[in-house]
PDB file of C-alpha atoms in Angstrom:
ATOM      1  CA  UNK A 164     -60.645   0.817 -75.114  1.00 55.00           C
ATOM      2  CA  UNK A 165     -58.171  -0.731 -77.522  1.00 65.00           C
ATOM      3  CA  UNK A 166     -56.153  -3.801 -76.581  1.00 68.00           C
ATOM      4  CA  UNK A 167     -52.913  -2.798 -74.931  1.00 70.00           C
ATOM      5  CA  UNK A 168     -49.814  -4.249 -76.537  1.00 69.00           C
ATOM      6  CA  UNK A 169     -47.291  -3.625 -73.782  1.00 73.00           C
ATOM      7  CA  UNK A 170     -46.502  -5.044 -70.381  1.00 72.00           C
ATOM      8  CA  UNK A 171     -46.616  -4.198 -67.597  1.00 76.00           C
ATOM      9  CA  UNK A 172     -49.754  -2.085 -67.861  1.00 80.00           C
ATOM     10  CA  UNK A 173     -52.413  -0.921 -65.420  1.00 83.00           C
ATOM     11  CA  UNK A 174     -55.251  -2.978 -66.857  1.00 82.00           C
ATOM     12  CA  UNK A 175     -53.946  -6.537 -66.484  1.00 78.00           C
ATOM     13  CA  UNK A 176     -53.617  -7.124 -70.225  1.00 77.00           C
ATOM     14  CA  UNK A 177     -50.663  -8.899 -71.798  1.00 73.00           C
ATOM     15  CA  UNK A 178     -49.407 -10.153 -68.450  1.00 74.00           C
ATOM     16  CA  UNK A 179     -46.870 -12.940 -68.328  1.00 75.00           C
ATOM     17  CA  UNK A 180     -48.537 -16.306 -68.878  1.00 75.00           C
ATOM     18  CA  UNK A 181     -46.215 -19.009 -67.540  1.00 78.00           C
ATOM     19  CA  UNK A 182     -48.576 -21.760 -68.696  1.00 82.00           C
ATOM     20  CA  UNK A 183     -47.733 -20.831 -72.313  1.00 80.00           C
ATOM     21  CA  UNK A 184     -43.990 -20.677 -71.792  1.00 81.00           C
ATOM     22  CA  UNK A 185     -41.795 -22.841 -73.982  1.00 82.00           C
ATOM     23  CA  UNK A 186     -40.606 -25.948 -72.159  1.00 83.00           C
ATOM     24  CA  UNK A 187     -36.926 -26.178 -71.249  1.00 80.00           C
ATOM     25  CA  UNK A 188     -34.818 -27.588 -74.070  1.00 75.00           C
ATOM     26  CA  UNK A 189     -32.068 -30.111 -73.563  1.00 75.00           C
ATOM     27  CA  UNK A 190     -28.901 -28.788 -75.167  1.00 80.00           C
ATOM     28  CA  UNK A 191     -25.782 -29.547 -73.201  1.00 83.00           C
ATOM     29  CA  UNK A 192     -27.820 -29.077 -70.071  1.00 78.00           C
ATOM     30  CA  UNK A 193     -31.214 -27.565 -69.448  1.00 76.00           C
ATOM     31  CA  UNK A 194     -32.125 -24.300 -71.169  1.00 74.00           C
ATOM     32  CA  UNK A 195     -34.994 -22.373 -69.633  1.00 80.00           C
ATOM     33  CA  UNK A 196     -36.722 -19.024 -69.801  1.00 80.00           C
ATOM     34  CA  UNK A 197     -34.536 -16.005 -69.003  1.00 78.00           C
ATOM     35  CA  UNK A 198     -36.252 -13.258 -67.065  1.00 80.00           C
ATOM     36  CA  UNK A 199     -34.320 -10.082 -67.902  1.00 75.00           C
ATOM     37  CA  UNK A 200     -35.869  -8.336 -64.876  1.00 75.00           C
ATOM     38  CA  UNK A 201     -33.925 -10.569 -62.472  1.00 77.00           C
ATOM     39  CA  UNK A 202     -30.613  -8.823 -63.179  1.00 76.00           C
ATOM     40  CA  UNK A 203     -31.764  -5.467 -64.562  1.00 77.00           C
ATOM     41  CA  UNK A 204     -33.630  -3.278 -62.114  1.00 77.00           C
ATOM     42  CA  UNK A 205     -32.100   0.108 -62.995  1.00 88.00           C
ATOM     43  CA  UNK A 206     -34.710   1.718 -65.216  1.00 89.00           C
ATOM     44  CA  UNK A 207     -33.872   5.354 -64.458  1.00 95.00           C
ATOM     45  CA  UNK A 208     -30.122   6.046 -64.818  1.00 95.00           C
ATOM     46  CA  UNK A 209     -29.984   5.854 -68.606  1.00 95.00           C
ATOM     47  CA  UNK A 210     -33.087   8.005 -69.313  1.00 96.00           C
ATOM     48  CA  UNK A 211     -31.841  10.551 -66.759  1.00 97.00           C
ATOM     49  CA  UNK A 212     -28.481  10.790 -68.497  1.00 98.00           C
ATOM     50  CA  UNK A 213     -30.172  11.185 -71.886  1.00 98.00           C
ATOM     51  CA  UNK A 214     -32.447  13.909 -70.508  1.00 98.00           C
ATOM     52  CA  UNK A 215     -29.440  15.830 -69.138  1.00 98.00           C
ATOM     53  CA  UNK A 216     -27.732  15.652 -72.556  1.00 98.00           C
ATOM     54  CA  UNK A 217     -30.647  17.565 -74.099  1.00 98.00           C
ATOM     55  CA  UNK A 218     -30.616  21.328 -74.369  1.00 98.00           C
ATOM     56  CA  UNK A 219     -33.545  23.344 -72.969  1.00 98.00           C
ATOM     57  CA  UNK A 220     -35.404  23.418 -76.306  1.00 98.00           C
ATOM     58  CA  UNK A 221     -35.072  19.650 -76.714  1.00 98.00           C
ATOM     59  CA  UNK A 222     -36.275  19.101 -73.146  1.00 98.00           C
ATOM     60  CA  UNK A 223     -39.291  21.340 -73.740  1.00 98.00           C
ATOM     61  CA  UNK A 224     -40.107  19.427 -76.932  1.00 98.00           C
ATOM     62  CA  UNK A 225     -39.907  16.183 -74.914  1.00 98.00           C
ATOM     63  CA  UNK A 226     -42.329  17.551 -72.300  1.00 98.00           C
ATOM     64  CA  UNK A 227     -44.809  18.739 -74.904  1.00 98.00           C
ATOM     65  CA  UNK A 228     -44.583  15.577 -77.018  1.00 97.00           C
ATOM     66  CA  UNK A 229     -45.068  13.414 -73.934  1.00 97.00           C
ATOM     67  CA  UNK A 230     -48.160  15.376 -72.868  1.00 97.00           C
ATOM     68  CA  UNK A 231     -49.620  15.194 -76.377  1.00 97.00           C
ATOM     69  CA  UNK A 232     -48.895  11.470 -76.695  1.00 96.00           C
ATOM     70  CA  UNK A 233     -50.532  10.706 -73.348  1.00 96.00           C
ATOM     71  CA  UNK A 234     -53.670  12.397 -74.632  1.00 92.00           C
ATOM     72  CA  UNK A 235     -56.711  11.083 -72.841  1.00 92.00           C
ATOM     73  CA  UNK A 236     -54.915   8.463 -70.742  1.00 95.00           C
ATOM     74  CA  UNK A 237     -56.374   8.198 -67.237  1.00 95.00           C
ATOM     75  CA  UNK A 238     -54.875  10.631 -64.752  1.00 95.00           C
ATOM     76  CA  UNK A 239     -53.478   7.849 -62.533  1.00 95.00           C
ATOM     77  CA  UNK A 240     -51.361   6.636 -65.464  1.00 95.00           C
ATOM     78  CA  UNK A 241     -50.124  10.169 -66.161  1.00 96.00           C
ATOM     79  CA  UNK A 242     -49.190  10.491 -62.487  1.00 96.00           C
ATOM     80  CA  UNK A 243     -47.323   7.168 -62.585  1.00 95.00           C
ATOM     81  CA  UNK A 244     -45.393   8.363 -65.629  1.00 96.00           C
ATOM     82  CA  UNK A 245     -44.505  11.628 -63.887  1.00 97.00           C
ATOM     83  CA  UNK A 246     -43.243   9.604 -60.908  1.00 96.00           C
ATOM     84  CA  UNK A 247     -41.030   7.553 -63.240  1.00 96.00           C
ATOM     85  CA  UNK A 248     -39.693  10.710 -64.887  1.00 97.00           C
ATOM     86  CA  UNK A 249     -38.921  12.207 -61.469  1.00 97.00           C
ATOM     87  CA  UNK A 250     -36.825   9.133 -60.655  1.00 96.00           C
ATOM     88  CA  UNK A 251     -34.786   9.720 -63.814  1.00 97.00           C
ATOM     89  CA  UNK A 252     -34.328  13.445 -63.114  1.00 98.00           C
ATOM     90  CA  UNK A 253     -36.381  15.858 -60.975  1.00 97.00           C
ATOM     91  CA  UNK A 254     -36.463  18.453 -63.785  1.00 98.00           C
ATOM     92  CA  UNK A 255     -37.723  15.802 -66.195  1.00 98.00           C
ATOM     93  CA  UNK A 256     -40.601  14.881 -63.912  1.00 98.00           C
ATOM     94  CA  UNK A 257     -41.511  18.512 -63.220  1.00 97.00           C
ATOM     95  CA  UNK A 258     -41.443  19.378 -66.917  1.00 98.00           C
ATOM     96  CA  UNK A 259     -43.749  16.502 -67.805  1.00 98.00           C
ATOM     97  CA  UNK A 260     -46.077  17.345 -64.907  1.00 98.00           C
ATOM     98  CA  UNK A 261     -46.260  20.981 -66.014  1.00 97.00           C
ATOM     99  CA  UNK A 262     -46.939  19.975 -69.622  1.00 98.00           C
ATOM    100  CA  UNK A 263     -49.714  17.658 -68.451  1.00 97.00           C
ATOM    101  CA  UNK A 264     -51.135  20.334 -66.156  1.00 96.00           C
ATOM    102  CA  UNK A 265     -50.767  18.105 -63.098  1.00 96.00           C
ATOM    103  CA  UNK A 266     -49.481  19.491 -59.828  1.00 96.00           C
ATOM    104  CA  UNK A 267     -46.654  17.601 -58.161  1.00 95.00           C
ATOM    105  CA  UNK A 268     -48.794  17.834 -55.000  1.00 92.00           C
ATOM    106  CA  UNK A 269     -51.039  15.104 -56.498  1.00 88.00           C
ATOM    107  CA  UNK A 270     -48.197  12.572 -56.415  1.00 87.00           C
ATOM    108  CA  UNK A 271     -47.847   9.987 -53.643  1.00 73.00           C
TER     109      UNK A 271
END
């Protein structure tokens, strides 16, 4: 398997490594690492709105492109992606599941 270049991922690669973090810098006070996740936990509203802006043909292209791009990814990762899509919009999640040939019954 190739090295994964994104985080978070399901294989524990490229995880945050606090021991390699830059030390705080003295400016006019202490500057430290900013964790964008602390004040941004809404990952689904914007993709849902974008999905709903698409016409049916664009949505179908999205489903098919997603399925093709996921290729031979393990099924548990495909299921996790479907779950994320469902959170953005139920039709988005169902369309991706159908394109991947995975029943929504397999989801948690």
